[in-house]
Short mmCIF file of C-alpha atoms in Angstrom, two decimals:
data_model
loop_
_atom_site.label_atom_id
_atom_site.label_comp_id
_atom_site.label_asym_id
_atom_site.label_seq_id
_atom_site.Cartn_x
_atom_site.Cartn_y
_atom_site.Cartn_z
CA MET Q 1 -123.39 217.34 -44.55
CA GLN Q 2 -124.25 219.87 -47.37
CA CYS Q 3 -121.43 221.10 -49.20
CA LEU Q 4 -120.03 224.29 -51.04
CA TRP Q 5 -117.69 224.19 -53.90
CA ASN Q 6 -114.46 225.95 -54.54
CA ALA Q 7 -113.01 227.28 -57.78
CA GLU Q 8 -111.38 224.14 -58.66
CA GLY Q 9 -114.65 222.13 -58.31
CA LEU Q 10 -113.58 220.52 -55.13
CA PRO Q 11 -116.21 220.31 -52.21
CA ILE Q 12 -115.75 222.12 -48.89
CA PRO Q 13 -118.12 222.08 -45.84
CA ALA Q 14 -120.68 224.56 -45.67
CA ARG Q 15 -120.38 226.83 -42.59
CA ASP Q 16 -124.12 227.76 -42.35
CA THR Q 17 -126.50 225.73 -44.22
CA ASN Q 18 -129.33 227.99 -43.54
CA LYS Q 19 -127.59 230.53 -45.71
CA LYS Q 20 -128.13 230.70 -49.40
CA GLN Q 21 -125.67 228.76 -51.04
CA LYS Q 22 -123.46 228.97 -54.23
CA ILE Q 23 -124.65 226.36 -56.88
CA SER Q 24 -122.05 223.81 -58.14
CA PRO Q 25 -121.14 223.83 -61.71
CA TYR Q 26 -120.95 220.16 -61.33
CA ARG Q 27 -124.45 219.65 -60.00
CA ASN Q 28 -127.12 218.28 -62.35
CA ALA Q 29 -127.92 221.08 -64.86
CA LYS Q 30 -131.48 220.53 -64.31
CA LEU Q 31 -131.36 221.74 -60.69
CA ASN Q 32 -131.53 225.51 -59.46
CA TYR Q 33 -130.93 224.46 -55.84
CA SER Q 34 -128.96 222.30 -53.59
CA ILE Q 35 -130.84 219.44 -51.82
CA MET Q 36 -129.60 218.08 -48.62
CA ILE Q 37 -129.57 214.37 -48.16
CA LYS Q 38 -131.84 213.08 -45.44
CA ASP Q 39 -131.75 209.87 -43.37
CA GLU Q 40 -134.91 208.61 -44.94
CA ASP Q 41 -133.27 209.10 -48.39
CA TYR Q 42 -130.24 207.48 -47.65
CA ARG Q 43 -132.19 204.61 -46.10
CA ALA Q 44 -134.02 204.09 -49.40
CA LEU Q 45 -130.81 203.80 -51.18
CA VAL Q 46 -129.54 201.32 -48.89
CA ALA Q 47 -132.69 199.24 -49.20
CA ILE Q 48 -132.37 199.37 -53.09
CA SER Q 49 -128.71 198.23 -52.81
CA ASN Q 50 -129.40 195.34 -50.45
CA ASP Q 51 -132.27 194.18 -52.54
CA MET Q 52 -130.05 194.28 -55.60
CA ILE Q 53 -127.00 192.41 -53.73
CA ASN Q 54 -129.34 189.73 -52.28
CA ASP Q 55 -131.12 189.01 -55.76
CA ASN Q 56 -128.04 188.36 -57.32
CA THR Q 57 -127.33 184.44 -57.20
CA MET Q 58 -124.88 183.95 -59.98
CA LYS Q 59 -121.82 181.99 -59.05
CA THR Q 60 -119.98 181.43 -62.06
CA HIS Q 61 -117.32 184.28 -62.88
CA ARG Q 62 -117.23 185.92 -66.30
CA TYR Q 63 -113.50 185.97 -67.95
CA LEU Q 64 -112.82 189.45 -66.85
CA TYR Q 65 -113.75 188.78 -63.07
CA ASP Q 66 -110.16 187.44 -62.31
CA MET Q 67 -108.53 189.90 -64.38
CA ILE Q 68 -109.56 192.71 -62.41
CA ASP Q 69 -107.25 193.88 -59.71
CA TRP Q 70 -109.95 194.36 -57.16
CA SER Q 71 -107.36 195.81 -54.64
CA ALA Q 72 -107.07 199.14 -56.45
CA ARG Q 73 -109.02 201.92 -55.02
CA LEU Q 74 -110.57 203.13 -58.19
CA ILE Q 75 -111.68 200.66 -60.80
CA CYS Q 76 -113.64 201.46 -64.05
CA ILE Q 77 -115.51 198.58 -66.01
CA ARG Q 78 -116.85 199.79 -69.18
CA GLY Q 79 -118.70 198.07 -72.04
CA ALA Q 80 -121.80 198.20 -74.32
CA LYS Q 81 -125.26 198.01 -72.69
CA GLY Q 82 -126.31 194.24 -72.01
CA THR Q 83 -123.09 192.66 -71.44
CA GLY Q 84 -123.35 192.00 -67.84
CA LYS Q 85 -121.54 194.72 -65.96
CA THR Q 86 -124.22 194.96 -63.17
CA THR Q 87 -124.02 191.25 -62.31
CA MET Q 88 -120.33 191.33 -62.03
CA LEU Q 89 -120.47 194.11 -59.51
CA LEU Q 90 -123.08 192.49 -57.45
CA GLN Q 91 -121.34 189.09 -57.56
CA TYR Q 92 -118.07 190.83 -56.17
CA ILE Q 93 -119.99 192.46 -53.46
CA ASN Q 94 -121.81 189.27 -52.35
CA GLU Q 95 -118.55 187.48 -52.18
CA HIS Q 96 -116.46 189.85 -50.39
CA TYR Q 97 -118.82 192.10 -48.10
CA GLU Q 98 -120.55 189.90 -45.62
CA ASP Q 99 -121.28 193.00 -43.67
CA ARG Q 100 -123.48 195.09 -45.88
CA GLN Q 101 -123.11 198.18 -43.74
CA LYS Q 102 -119.54 198.69 -45.25
CA VAL Q 103 -120.88 198.72 -48.65
CA LEU Q 104 -123.10 200.57 -51.00
CA TYR Q 105 -124.39 199.69 -54.59
CA ILE Q 106 -125.96 202.58 -56.59
CA SER Q 107 -127.12 203.12 -60.12
CA LEU Q 108 -127.16 206.45 -61.43
CA ASP Q 109 -130.16 205.84 -63.66
CA ASP Q 110 -131.98 205.72 -60.32
CA PHE Q 111 -134.68 208.66 -59.90
CA HIS Q 112 -132.94 209.76 -56.71
CA PHE Q 113 -130.16 210.98 -58.72
CA GLN Q 114 -132.29 213.33 -60.26
CA LEU Q 115 -132.10 215.12 -56.86
CA PHE Q 116 -128.72 214.42 -55.42
CA SER Q 117 -125.28 214.18 -56.89
CA VAL Q 118 -123.25 210.97 -56.49
CA TYR Q 119 -120.74 213.20 -54.63
CA ASP Q 120 -123.24 213.85 -51.98
CA VAL Q 121 -124.26 210.20 -51.66
CA ALA Q 122 -120.56 209.27 -51.34
CA GLU Q 123 -119.94 211.89 -49.01
CA TYR Q 124 -122.95 210.69 -46.51
CA ALA Q 125 -122.12 206.96 -47.04
CA TYR Q 126 -118.49 207.66 -46.25
CA THR Q 127 -119.51 209.53 -42.99
CA HIS Q 128 -121.59 206.66 -42.19
CA GLY Q 129 -119.09 203.82 -42.33
CA VAL Q 130 -119.18 202.56 -46.03
CA GLU Q 131 -115.82 201.45 -47.17
CA ALA Q 132 -116.53 200.58 -50.68
CA LEU Q 133 -119.04 202.37 -53.24
CA PHE Q 134 -120.10 200.56 -56.33
CA ILE Q 135 -121.63 202.78 -58.90
CA ASP Q 136 -123.41 201.65 -61.96
CA GLU Q 137 -124.51 203.54 -65.00
CA VAL Q 138 -122.18 206.35 -64.14
CA HIS Q 139 -122.69 208.45 -67.53
CA TYR Q 140 -126.36 209.01 -66.40
CA GLN Q 141 -125.05 211.85 -64.35
CA LYS Q 142 -123.70 215.19 -65.77
CA HIS Q 143 -120.17 215.93 -65.03
CA TRP Q 144 -119.70 212.49 -63.55
CA SER Q 145 -115.85 212.40 -64.18
CA GLN Q 146 -115.50 215.36 -62.02
CA TYR Q 147 -117.59 213.85 -59.28
CA ILE Q 148 -115.51 210.83 -59.38
CA LYS Q 149 -112.22 212.46 -59.22
CA ASN Q 150 -113.45 214.60 -56.33
CA ILE Q 151 -114.76 211.42 -54.51
CA TYR Q 152 -111.46 209.86 -54.97
CA ASP Q 153 -109.19 212.62 -53.92
CA ARG Q 154 -111.40 213.69 -50.90
CA PHE Q 155 -112.27 210.23 -49.40
CA LYS Q 156 -108.95 208.61 -49.16
CA THR Q 157 -109.98 205.29 -47.89
CA LEU Q 158 -112.92 204.84 -49.70
CA LYS Q 159 -112.68 202.19 -52.53
CA VAL Q 160 -114.77 203.06 -55.63
CA VAL Q 161 -115.76 200.69 -58.48
CA TYR Q 162 -117.78 202.39 -61.42
CA THR Q 163 -119.32 201.18 -64.69
CA GLY Q 164 -120.64 202.84 -67.79
CA SER Q 165 -122.77 201.16 -70.71
CA SER Q 166 -121.41 203.76 -73.13
CA MET Q 167 -117.80 203.80 -73.83
CA LEU Q 168 -118.06 207.34 -75.31
CA GLN Q 169 -117.75 209.66 -72.39
CA LEU Q 170 -115.70 207.08 -70.49
CA ALA Q 171 -113.17 207.52 -73.20
CA LYS Q 172 -113.12 211.40 -73.07
CA ALA Q 173 -112.78 211.13 -69.36
CA GLU Q 174 -109.40 209.04 -69.42
CA ALA Q 175 -107.07 211.82 -69.53
CA ASP Q 176 -108.48 213.28 -66.18
CA LEU Q 177 -108.87 210.10 -64.32
CA SER Q 178 -106.09 207.76 -65.89
CA ARG Q 179 -103.46 208.51 -63.38
CA ARG Q 180 -106.02 207.42 -60.58
CA GLN Q 181 -107.87 204.57 -61.86
CA SER Q 182 -107.60 200.96 -63.59
CA VAL Q 183 -109.72 200.44 -66.52
CA TYR Q 184 -111.14 197.24 -67.89
CA ASP Q 185 -113.54 196.23 -70.85
CA LEU Q 186 -116.28 193.70 -70.76
CA TRP Q 187 -117.50 192.19 -73.83
CA GLY Q 188 -120.23 189.87 -74.29
CA PHE Q 189 -120.08 186.12 -74.03
CA SER Q 190 -117.52 184.42 -75.96
CA PHE Q 191 -118.35 180.86 -77.58
CA ARG Q 192 -116.33 179.51 -74.59
CA GLU Q 193 -118.46 181.32 -71.97
CA TYR Q 194 -121.62 180.42 -73.33
CA LEU Q 195 -120.65 176.88 -73.28
CA LEU Q 196 -119.56 177.40 -69.63
CA PHE Q 197 -122.77 179.32 -68.37
CA ASN Q 198 -125.39 177.10 -70.49
CA HIS Q 199 -123.74 173.86 -70.81
CA LYS Q 200 -121.40 173.64 -67.81
CA LEU Q 201 -118.27 172.97 -70.17
CA GLN Q 202 -115.19 173.87 -67.87
CA MET Q 203 -112.27 175.16 -70.22
CA ASP Q 204 -109.84 177.61 -69.89
CA ALA Q 205 -109.38 180.54 -72.36
CA ILE Q 206 -106.80 179.76 -74.98
CA ASP Q 207 -104.29 182.22 -76.53
CA LEU Q 208 -103.98 182.58 -80.30
CA GLN Q 209 -100.55 181.23 -80.65
CA THR Q 210 -101.52 178.02 -78.75
CA LEU Q 211 -104.79 177.90 -80.72
CA LEU Q 212 -102.86 177.93 -84.13
CA LYS Q 213 -100.32 175.14 -82.92
CA GLU Q 214 -102.66 172.60 -80.80
CA HIS Q 215 -106.00 173.07 -82.51
CA ILE Q 216 -106.29 169.45 -83.29
CA SER Q 217 -106.01 168.32 -79.64
CA ILE Q 218 -108.21 171.20 -78.29
CA SER Q 219 -111.05 170.48 -80.60
CA ASN Q 220 -110.78 166.85 -79.70
CA GLU Q 221 -110.99 167.58 -75.89
CA VAL Q 222 -114.10 169.74 -76.42
CA ARG Q 223 -115.84 167.16 -78.56
CA GLN Q 224 -115.59 164.65 -75.70
CA SER Q 225 -118.14 166.63 -73.71
CA ILE Q 226 -120.46 168.52 -76.21
CA LYS Q 227 -121.37 168.40 -79.93
CA PRO Q 228 -119.72 171.89 -80.83
CA LEU Q 229 -121.31 172.68 -84.25
CA GLU Q 230 -124.96 172.11 -82.78
CA LEU Q 231 -124.29 174.59 -79.97
CA PHE Q 232 -122.23 176.84 -82.07
CA ASP Q 233 -125.33 177.52 -84.23
CA GLU Q 234 -127.14 178.09 -81.01
CA TYR Q 235 -124.75 180.83 -79.92
CA LEU Q 236 -124.56 182.68 -83.06
CA PHE Q 237 -128.62 182.76 -82.94
CA LYS Q 238 -128.94 184.05 -79.31
CA GLY Q 239 -125.76 183.45 -77.17
CA TYR Q 240 -123.68 186.58 -77.16
CA TYR Q 241 -125.69 188.75 -74.63
CA PRO Q 242 -125.66 187.35 -70.94
CA PHE Q 243 -129.32 187.94 -70.56
CA CYS Q 244 -129.79 184.88 -72.82
CA LEU Q 245 -129.73 183.17 -69.34
CA GLU Q 246 -132.84 184.75 -68.38
CA GLY Q 247 -134.68 183.01 -71.15
CA THR Q 248 -134.66 183.06 -75.01
CA LYS Q 249 -138.46 183.40 -75.81
CA ASP Q 250 -138.36 187.22 -76.40
CA TYR Q 251 -134.49 187.42 -76.89
CA HIS Q 252 -134.21 189.20 -80.18
CA LYS Q 253 -137.16 191.75 -79.13
CA ARG Q 254 -135.05 192.68 -75.95
CA LEU Q 255 -132.08 192.93 -78.06
CA ILE Q 256 -133.90 195.50 -80.27
CA SER Q 257 -134.88 197.42 -76.94
CA VAL Q 258 -131.12 197.43 -75.97
CA VAL Q 259 -130.19 198.70 -79.38
CA ASP Q 260 -132.78 201.51 -79.25
CA MET Q 261 -131.81 202.46 -75.53
CA THR Q 262 -128.28 202.69 -76.66
CA ILE Q 263 -129.05 205.08 -79.67
CA PHE Q 264 -131.81 207.19 -77.96
CA GLN Q 265 -130.66 207.09 -74.19
CA ASP Q 266 -126.85 206.50 -73.87
CA ILE Q 267 -125.45 208.48 -76.76
CA PRO Q 268 -127.55 211.64 -75.99
CA LEU Q 269 -126.43 211.40 -72.60
CA VAL Q 270 -122.43 211.88 -73.55
CA GLU Q 271 -122.80 213.43 -76.88
CA ASP Q 272 -124.14 216.80 -77.70
CA ILE Q 273 -126.46 215.37 -80.52
CA SER Q 274 -130.10 216.22 -81.57
CA PHE Q 275 -132.85 213.69 -81.64
CA ASN Q 276 -133.10 214.23 -85.44
CA THR Q 277 -129.43 212.75 -85.77
CA LEU Q 278 -130.10 210.03 -83.34
CA GLN Q 279 -133.16 209.21 -85.84
CA LYS Q 280 -130.55 209.18 -88.75
CA ALA Q 281 -128.10 206.97 -86.60
CA ARG Q 282 -130.90 204.27 -86.15
CA LYS Q 283 -131.76 204.51 -89.85
CA LEU Q 284 -127.97 204.17 -90.65
CA LEU Q 285 -127.94 201.09 -88.54
CA MET Q 286 -130.88 199.51 -90.29
CA ILE Q 287 -129.56 200.31 -93.67
CA LEU Q 288 -126.05 198.73 -92.60
CA ALA Q 289 -127.61 195.70 -91.16
CA GLN Q 290 -129.24 194.85 -94.65
CA GLN Q 291 -125.58 195.00 -96.27
CA VAL Q 292 -122.85 194.21 -94.13
CA PRO Q 293 -120.13 193.19 -94.52
CA PHE Q 294 -119.43 195.73 -97.28
CA GLU Q 295 -117.02 198.53 -98.21
CA PRO Q 296 -119.05 201.70 -97.63
CA ASN Q 297 -119.78 204.28 -100.16
CA ILE Q 298 -120.31 207.36 -97.85
CA SER Q 299 -121.92 209.36 -100.68
CA THR Q 300 -124.74 206.91 -100.96
CA LEU Q 301 -125.26 206.61 -97.30
CA CYS Q 302 -125.28 210.40 -97.06
CA ARG Q 303 -128.09 210.37 -99.63
CA ASP Q 304 -129.88 207.53 -97.94
CA ILE Q 305 -130.01 209.07 -94.46
CA GLU Q 306 -129.90 212.78 -95.58
CA ALA Q 307 -126.95 213.71 -93.92
CA THR Q 308 -123.57 215.40 -94.55
CA ARG Q 309 -120.30 213.14 -94.88
CA ASP Q 310 -119.16 214.61 -91.59
CA ILE Q 311 -122.32 213.47 -89.82
CA VAL Q 312 -122.12 210.14 -91.49
CA VAL Q 313 -118.62 209.19 -90.41
CA LYS Q 314 -119.21 210.63 -87.04
CA LEU Q 315 -122.32 208.35 -86.64
CA LEU Q 316 -120.47 205.34 -87.57
CA ASP Q 317 -117.86 205.93 -85.04
CA LEU Q 318 -120.62 206.40 -82.35
CA LEU Q 319 -122.23 203.37 -83.35
CA GLU Q 320 -118.88 201.37 -83.25
CA LYS Q 321 -117.96 202.86 -79.75
CA ALA Q 322 -121.55 202.01 -78.45
CA GLY Q 323 -120.99 198.38 -79.24
CA LEU Q 324 -123.42 198.21 -82.25
CA LEU Q 325 -120.98 198.31 -85.25
CA MET Q 326 -117.44 196.96 -86.00
CA LEU Q 327 -115.27 199.08 -88.44
CA LEU Q 328 -112.54 197.38 -90.05
CA GLN Q 329 -109.40 199.46 -91.52
CA LYS Q 330 -106.78 198.64 -93.74
CA GLU Q 331 -104.28 200.34 -91.36
CA LYS Q 332 -104.52 200.58 -87.88
CA ASN Q 333 -106.45 203.48 -86.64
CA ASN Q 334 -104.93 205.81 -84.16
CA TYR Q 335 -108.45 207.31 -83.60
CA LYS Q 336 -107.26 210.93 -83.54
CA THR Q 337 -109.01 211.89 -86.56
CA LEU Q 338 -112.41 210.19 -87.91
CA SER Q 339 -112.05 208.55 -91.11
CA LYS Q 340 -114.01 206.29 -93.56
CA PRO Q 341 -114.02 202.66 -92.63
CA ASP Q 342 -112.76 200.18 -95.34
CA LYS Q 343 -115.33 197.61 -94.16
CA ILE Q 344 -118.34 197.56 -91.93
CA TYR Q 345 -119.93 194.87 -89.69
CA LEU Q 346 -122.52 194.56 -87.18
CA SER Q 347 -121.09 194.07 -83.95
CA ASN Q 348 -122.16 190.65 -83.33
CA THR Q 349 -124.21 187.83 -84.94
CA ASN Q 350 -127.09 188.19 -82.55
CA LEU Q 351 -127.67 191.64 -83.85
CA MET Q 352 -127.75 190.14 -87.49
CA TYR Q 353 -130.76 187.90 -86.34
CA ALA Q 354 -132.65 190.65 -84.50
CA LEU Q 355 -132.02 193.31 -87.46
CA THR Q 356 -132.32 191.37 -90.66
CA ARG Q 357 -134.62 189.06 -92.16
CA THR Q 358 -132.11 187.28 -94.54
CA ILE Q 359 -128.87 186.01 -93.15
CA ASN Q 360 -125.92 185.62 -95.31
CA LYS Q 361 -123.82 182.59 -94.25
CA GLY Q 362 -120.71 184.28 -95.25
CA THR Q 363 -121.18 187.46 -93.40
CA MET Q 364 -122.31 185.42 -90.52
CA ARG Q 365 -118.87 183.68 -90.20
CA GLU Q 366 -116.72 186.86 -90.81
CA THR Q 367 -118.82 188.39 -88.11
CA PHE Q 368 -118.28 185.88 -85.49
CA PHE Q 369 -114.68 185.62 -86.37
CA TYR Q 370 -114.02 189.49 -86.31
CA ASN Q 371 -115.95 189.80 -82.97
CA GLN Q 372 -114.20 187.05 -80.98
CA ILE Q 373 -110.67 187.98 -82.25
CA LYS Q 374 -110.72 191.85 -81.91
CA ASN Q 375 -111.10 191.58 -78.26
CA THR Q 376 -107.68 190.02 -77.60
CA GLN Q 377 -105.89 190.75 -80.70
CA SER Q 378 -104.92 193.60 -83.18
CA ILE Q 379 -106.92 193.27 -86.58
CA ILE Q 380 -106.83 195.02 -89.83
CA MET Q 381 -108.13 194.26 -93.41
CA PRO Q 382 -105.20 192.90 -95.55
CA PRO Q 383 -104.49 193.24 -99.40
CA LYS Q 384 -105.37 189.53 -99.65
CA GLY Q 385 -107.59 187.56 -97.42
CA ASP Q 386 -110.29 188.54 -95.01
CA PHE Q 387 -108.05 189.52 -91.79
CA LEU Q 388 -104.75 190.37 -90.74
CA ILE Q 389 -103.93 189.30 -87.24
CA ASP Q 390 -101.33 191.05 -85.09
CA GLY Q 391 -99.43 192.16 -88.46
CA THR Q 392 -98.44 188.46 -89.09
CA TYR Q 393 -101.21 186.10 -89.47
CA THR Q 394 -103.38 186.00 -92.52
CA PHE Q 395 -106.80 184.70 -92.24
CA GLU Q 396 -109.62 183.59 -95.04
CA VAL Q 397 -112.94 182.70 -93.30
CA GLY Q 398 -115.28 180.06 -95.05
CA GLY Q 399 -117.36 177.09 -95.56
CA GLU Q 400 -116.07 173.48 -95.72
CA THR Q 401 -115.07 173.93 -99.60
CA LYS Q 402 -112.82 176.98 -98.90
CA ASP Q 403 -109.20 176.42 -100.00
CA PHE Q 404 -105.78 178.27 -99.86
CA SER Q 405 -106.03 179.68 -103.38
CA GLN Q 406 -106.47 183.40 -102.47
CA ILE Q 407 -103.58 183.45 -99.82
CA LYS Q 408 -101.64 180.36 -101.14
CA ASP Q 409 -98.31 182.51 -101.54
CA ILE Q 410 -98.62 184.47 -98.13
CA GLN Q 411 -96.62 182.98 -95.00
CA ASP Q 412 -98.56 182.32 -91.88
CA SER Q 413 -101.81 182.08 -93.61
CA TYR Q 414 -104.68 180.19 -92.25
CA LEU Q 415 -108.27 179.02 -93.22
CA ALA Q 416 -111.03 179.42 -90.42
CA ILE Q 417 -113.40 176.82 -91.46
CA ASP Q 418 -117.37 176.28 -90.36
CA ASN Q 419 -119.06 173.10 -90.36
CA THR Q 420 -116.50 170.91 -89.09
CA GLU Q 421 -115.70 169.72 -85.81
CA TYR Q 422 -111.89 169.35 -86.22
CA GLY Q 423 -109.16 170.75 -88.52
CA ILE Q 424 -105.70 169.82 -90.09
CA GLY Q 425 -102.72 171.84 -90.46
CA ASN Q 426 -103.71 175.42 -91.10
CA ARG Q 427 -107.09 174.59 -91.57
CA ILE Q 428 -109.01 175.47 -88.17
CA PRO Q 429 -112.57 174.94 -87.16
CA LEU Q 430 -114.46 178.32 -86.92
CA TRP Q 431 -115.94 177.68 -83.56
CA LEU Q 432 -112.57 177.36 -81.94
CA PHE Q 433 -111.86 181.02 -82.27
CA GLY Q 434 -114.65 181.52 -79.70
CA PHE Q 435 -112.26 180.23 -76.87
CA LEU Q 436 -110.00 183.15 -77.01
CA TYR Q 437 -111.37 184.91 -73.93
#
């Protein structure tokens, strides 16, 4: 059924499809006409859906899978490009929808969605017996949040699960959709997950308090099955992104492609930003890759990429939200206003290998620790030490010779030590912090 739209942006049935119709403000901005979905168009989408579902054979679940309340009628799964959102959707469909006529998977980066809105497809699917719609790459369609809202409001029994590789516009839309949806964040592999998927080590995630108290027994349990230090180096090199399971020969080349797609495809889809500024964003990332972690001199960065202070701060914020940087502050940021970060890191150690020729071991250690901790805990830069966790635990990260001299007078202070299989007291193996999720 073809639709007209009312002043509130809600679809209403068209009485006469032969008459010239008003064009919705929520349709693709490139179109100057409305196209009705035909049976053959929908069959093509169904064929793509079935092929994608059938080709997915992954049985092992990511950490987020069992945390999601799949009974909710509207679910948002967001995360950086390459972290495995598509696989999770297809895995769930495979395990819960034996009757494929009741489910449809679509990705909005498909060429079909240059012609049709996701609302049109949802309406057609709903009227043809589909009970659950799984939408990938939602940010590829203009005004997607309005479409999702309309689908939710109009089709009362349709379950909708959607993902977006960029977290930028998803964050903007939360105010409109927050009362309707459940939102979940998917990160790359933790060290624990890497061991699970690549080396079949079955261990549950450990909360931070348990790790601090019981790290000796936990490390002993792990060491009975694997050699953690050898596999830890493997993970740091090429274990964060789930596509490492598809082979590692061209892993870092593929990772660079992910970086470029994030900057030149995802960001402009959700931000009004020029190509020239996107080029500055890439140059900024490459400059930072050679220097992180460091306390940034914004004036120097402005000169290096030939941009104003406001643009540099904005690009740092965009690169963080896109999953390419981690920005550390001395105080918890409320994100209402953009501000200069106190320290900058690449978002994970795999990016360091992909973007830099010389790897600083100290930088590698801090990047891993920050990357694994930030997903489960609050973390800021303390006056002394490297990281302050949950406002309570002060950490120094270092090698085997690291001691407490810098944080000796601080209560609840700990060392995260590299190149050791087991710890003692408040000295804890660095690799164990990869078991938090």
